[in-house]
Amino acid sequence: MRDDFDYDDDFAQSFDDEEDDDDFGMTFEEDVYLMIREKLRDTIQEFKTKYPELKKLENAVSSFKVNAKNTDDSKFYPLAAKLLSEHIKPLTAESEEIQEIYDNMQADIARFKNQRAHGHEGDFYLS
């Protein structure tokens, strides 16, 4: 009986593309979601001493959990980003800085629907 796994055929790919190296094994949706979380984390770390109200945002982001079993990446990560956005939206009334971070985050969330959309790159939502 012949094994369907043929090492030479299945792994005869070129891994020279530098762009794909960072995302190996990740779906587009997972990559976007992790980028959003990273931008939030980096922004909070960079500015929380200057803007103490960002500590509330830090607590909200760190306490955020999603439990969506049996959901594939194409649905889970957009849902997680939407729920994270809704989770921090009440804090936007607390400060202009949190409102700006929230608004900038929406540009990245839009990328789930349109992969070619340009995500936000800016001063107060670090890239």
PDB file of C-alpha atoms in Angstrom:
ATOM      1  CA  MET A   1       0.000   0.000   0.000  1.00  0.00           C
ATOM      2  CA  ARG A   2       1.443   3.334  -1.076  1.00  0.00           C
ATOM      3  CA  ASP A   3       1.566   6.141   1.458  1.00  0.00           C
ATOM      4  CA  ASP A   4      -0.076   9.326   0.120  1.00  0.00           C
ATOM      5  CA  PHE A   5       2.587  11.470   1.732  1.00  0.00           C
ATOM      6  CA  ASP A   6       5.408  12.095  -0.694  1.00  0.00           C
ATOM      7  CA  TYR A   7       8.082  14.209   0.940  1.00  0.00           C
ATOM      8  CA  ASP A   8       9.549  15.462  -2.318  1.00  0.00           C
ATOM      9  CA  ASP A   9       6.214  16.574  -3.776  1.00  0.00           C
ATOM     10  CA  ASP A  10       4.670  18.024  -0.622  1.00  0.00           C
ATOM     11  CA  PHE A  11       7.729  20.025   0.442  1.00  0.00           C
ATOM     12  CA  ALA A  12       9.090  21.083  -2.923  1.00  0.00           C
ATOM     13  CA  GLN A  13       8.208  24.708  -2.196  1.00  0.00           C
ATOM     14  CA  SER A  14      10.480  27.675  -2.199  1.00  0.00           C
ATOM     15  CA  PHE A  15      10.693  29.479   1.131  1.00  0.00           C
ATOM     16  CA  ASP A  16      12.661  32.411  -0.228  1.00  0.00           C
ATOM     17  CA  ASP A  17       9.796  34.887   0.000  1.00  0.00           C
ATOM     18  CA  GLU A  18      10.702  37.096   2.979  1.00  0.00           C
ATOM     19  CA  GLU A  19       7.153  38.388   3.465  1.00  0.00           C
ATOM     20  CA  ASP A  20       5.802  34.920   4.107  1.00  0.00           C
ATOM     21  CA  ASP A  21       8.522  34.001   6.615  1.00  0.00           C
ATOM     22  CA  ASP A  22       6.936  36.007   9.421  1.00  0.00           C
ATOM     23  CA  ASP A  23       3.466  34.644   8.775  1.00  0.00           C
ATOM     24  CA  PHE A  24       4.291  30.994   8.196  1.00  0.00           C
ATOM     25  CA  GLY A  25       1.406  28.923   9.442  1.00  0.00           C
ATOM     26  CA  MET A  26      -0.858  31.899  10.121  1.00  0.00           C
ATOM     27  CA  THR A  27      -4.027  32.811   8.342  1.00  0.00           C
ATOM     28  CA  PHE A  28      -4.586  36.370   7.193  1.00  0.00           C
ATOM     29  CA  GLU A  29      -7.273  36.801   9.857  1.00  0.00           C
ATOM     30  CA  GLU A  30      -5.008  35.610  12.657  1.00  0.00           C
ATOM     31  CA  ASP A  31      -2.226  37.890  11.462  1.00  0.00           C
ATOM     32  CA  VAL A  32      -4.522  40.950  11.435  1.00  0.00           C
ATOM     33  CA  TYR A  33      -5.933  40.164  14.880  1.00  0.00           C
ATOM     34  CA  LEU A  34      -2.486  39.668  16.401  1.00  0.00           C
ATOM     35  CA  MET A  35      -1.320  42.902  14.777  1.00  0.00           C
ATOM     36  CA  ILE A  36      -4.263  44.760  16.371  1.00  0.00           C
ATOM     37  CA  ARG A  37      -3.441  43.302  19.789  1.00  0.00           C
ATOM     38  CA  GLU A  38       0.244  44.152  19.357  1.00  0.00           C
ATOM     39  CA  LYS A  39      -0.514  47.732  18.351  1.00  0.00           C
ATOM     40  CA  LEU A  40      -2.794  48.141  21.372  1.00  0.00           C
ATOM     41  CA  ARG A  41      -0.173  46.688  23.715  1.00  0.00           C
ATOM     42  CA  ASP A  42       2.666  48.787  22.286  1.00  0.00           C
ATOM     43  CA  THR A  43       0.607  51.969  22.311  1.00  0.00           C
ATOM     44  CA  ILE A  44      -0.462  51.442  25.917  1.00  0.00           C
ATOM     45  CA  GLN A  45       3.104  50.703  27.023  1.00  0.00           C
ATOM     46  CA  GLU A  46       4.462  53.728  25.199  1.00  0.00           C
ATOM     47  CA  PHE A  47       1.910  56.264  26.428  1.00  0.00           C
ATOM     48  CA  LYS A  48       0.441  55.082  29.742  1.00  0.00           C
ATOM     49  CA  THR A  49       2.827  57.164  31.836  1.00  0.00           C
ATOM     50  CA  LYS A  50       1.899  60.303  29.902  1.00  0.00           C
ATOM     51  CA  TYR A  51      -1.836  59.462  29.787  1.00  0.00           C
ATOM     52  CA  PRO A  52      -2.819  57.664  33.021  1.00  0.00           C
ATOM     53  CA  GLU A  53      -6.315  56.882  31.683  1.00  0.00           C
ATOM     54  CA  LEU A  54      -4.663  54.354  29.368  1.00  0.00           C
ATOM     55  CA  LYS A  55      -4.222  52.121  32.412  1.00  0.00           C
ATOM     56  CA  LYS A  56      -7.981  51.486  32.245  1.00  0.00           C
ATOM     57  CA  LEU A  57      -7.560  50.532  28.603  1.00  0.00           C
ATOM     58  CA  GLU A  58      -4.670  48.267  29.549  1.00  0.00           C
ATOM     59  CA  ASN A  59      -6.842  46.506  32.139  1.00  0.00           C
ATOM     60  CA  ALA A  60      -9.695  46.129  29.642  1.00  0.00           C
ATOM     61  CA  VAL A  61      -7.434  44.699  26.928  1.00  0.00           C
ATOM     62  CA  SER A  62      -5.625  42.327  29.289  1.00  0.00           C
ATOM     63  CA  SER A  63      -8.886  41.007  30.752  1.00  0.00           C
ATOM     64  CA  PHE A  64     -10.460  40.421  27.335  1.00  0.00           C
ATOM     65  CA  LYS A  65     -11.107  36.776  26.513  1.00  0.00           C
ATOM     66  CA  VAL A  66     -12.986  35.143  23.650  1.00  0.00           C
ATOM     67  CA  ASN A  67     -14.429  31.673  23.782  1.00  0.00           C
ATOM     68  CA  ALA A  68     -15.771  30.571  20.416  1.00  0.00           C
ATOM     69  CA  LYS A  69     -15.228  26.854  20.116  1.00  0.00           C
ATOM     70  CA  ASN A  70     -15.443  25.078  16.771  1.00  0.00           C
ATOM     71  CA  THR A  71     -14.994  28.309  14.836  1.00  0.00           C
ATOM     72  CA  ASP A  72     -12.514  28.487  11.996  1.00  0.00           C
ATOM     73  CA  ASP A  73      -9.975  31.321  11.735  1.00  0.00           C
ATOM     74  CA  SER A  74     -11.893  33.144   9.021  1.00  0.00           C
ATOM     75  CA  LYS A  75     -14.751  33.691  11.490  1.00  0.00           C
ATOM     76  CA  PHE A  76     -13.037  33.579  14.882  1.00  0.00           C
ATOM     77  CA  TYR A  77     -10.496  36.383  14.474  1.00  0.00           C
ATOM     78  CA  PRO A  78     -12.875  38.935  12.921  1.00  0.00           C
ATOM     79  CA  LEU A  79     -15.349  38.109  15.702  1.00  0.00           C
ATOM     80  CA  ALA A  80     -12.634  38.458  18.346  1.00  0.00           C
ATOM     81  CA  ALA A  81     -11.581  41.846  16.946  1.00  0.00           C
ATOM     82  CA  LYS A  82     -15.185  43.056  16.874  1.00  0.00           C
ATOM     83  CA  LEU A  83     -15.775  41.889  20.450  1.00  0.00           C
ATOM     84  CA  LEU A  84     -12.528  43.508  21.604  1.00  0.00           C
ATOM     85  CA  SER A  85     -13.620  46.723  19.960  1.00  0.00           C
ATOM     86  CA  GLU A  86     -17.001  46.566  21.708  1.00  0.00           C
ATOM     87  CA  HIS A  87     -15.243  45.717  24.974  1.00  0.00           C
ATOM     88  CA  ILE A  88     -13.152  48.891  24.930  1.00  0.00           C
ATOM     89  CA  LYS A  89     -15.739  51.215  23.338  1.00  0.00           C
ATOM     90  CA  PRO A  90     -17.232  52.327  26.708  1.00  0.00           C
ATOM     91  CA  LEU A  91     -13.797  53.675  27.654  1.00  0.00           C
ATOM     92  CA  THR A  92     -13.831  56.092  24.717  1.00  0.00           C
ATOM     93  CA  ALA A  93     -15.966  58.474  26.769  1.00  0.00           C
ATOM     94  CA  GLU A  94     -13.179  58.652  29.364  1.00  0.00           C
ATOM     95  CA  SER A  95     -10.554  60.338  27.199  1.00  0.00           C
ATOM     96  CA  GLU A  96      -9.780  61.694  23.771  1.00  0.00           C
ATOM     97  CA  GLU A  97      -6.718  59.448  23.611  1.00  0.00           C
ATOM     98  CA  ILE A  98      -8.734  56.263  24.057  1.00  0.00           C
ATOM     99  CA  GLN A  99     -11.232  57.548  21.479  1.00  0.00           C
ATOM    100  CA  GLU A 100      -8.386  58.126  19.027  1.00  0.00           C
ATOM    101  CA  ILE A 101      -6.949  54.650  19.655  1.00  0.00           C
ATOM    102  CA  TYR A 102     -10.413  53.143  19.179  1.00  0.00           C
ATOM    103  CA  ASP A 103     -10.969  55.056  15.917  1.00  0.00           C
ATOM    104  CA  ASN A 104      -7.548  54.070  14.589  1.00  0.00           C
ATOM    105  CA  MET A 105      -8.191  50.449  15.512  1.00  0.00           C
ATOM    106  CA  GLN A 106     -11.317  50.491  13.325  1.00  0.00           C
ATOM    107  CA  ALA A 107      -9.144  50.997  10.218  1.00  0.00           C
ATOM    108  CA  ASP A 108      -7.379  47.712  10.976  1.00  0.00           C
ATOM    109  CA  ILE A 109     -10.641  45.915  11.735  1.00  0.00           C
ATOM    110  CA  ALA A 110     -11.901  46.976   8.290  1.00  0.00           C
ATOM    111  CA  ARG A 111      -9.122  44.846   6.789  1.00  0.00           C
ATOM    112  CA  PHE A 112     -11.058  41.688   7.697  1.00  0.00           C
ATOM    113  CA  LYS A 113     -13.659  42.582   5.075  1.00  0.00           C
ATOM    114  CA  ASN A 114     -11.248  44.097   2.583  1.00  0.00           C
ATOM    115  CA  GLN A 115      -7.758  42.616   2.669  1.00  0.00           C
ATOM    116  CA  ARG A 116      -6.481  45.375   0.450  1.00  0.00           C
ATOM    117  CA  ALA A 117      -7.681  48.091   2.817  1.00  0.00           C
ATOM    118  CA  HIS A 118      -4.874  50.140   4.236  1.00  0.00           C
ATOM    119  CA  GLY A 119      -4.660  49.610   7.975  1.00  0.00           C
ATOM    120  CA  HIS A 120      -3.926  52.496  10.275  1.00  0.00           C
ATOM    121  CA  GLU A 121      -0.366  53.586  10.796  1.00  0.00           C
ATOM    122  CA  GLY A 122       0.108  56.498  13.079  1.00  0.00           C
ATOM    123  CA  ASP A 123       1.475  58.146  16.137  1.00  0.00           C
ATOM    124  CA  PHE A 124      -1.158  57.162  18.641  1.00  0.00           C
ATOM    125  CA  TYR A 125      -1.729  53.580  17.598  1.00  0.00           C
ATOM    126  CA  LEU A 126       1.701  52.245  16.988  1.00  0.00           C
ATOM    127  CA  SER A 127       2.648  50.097  14.053  1.00  0.00           C
TER     128      SER A 127
END
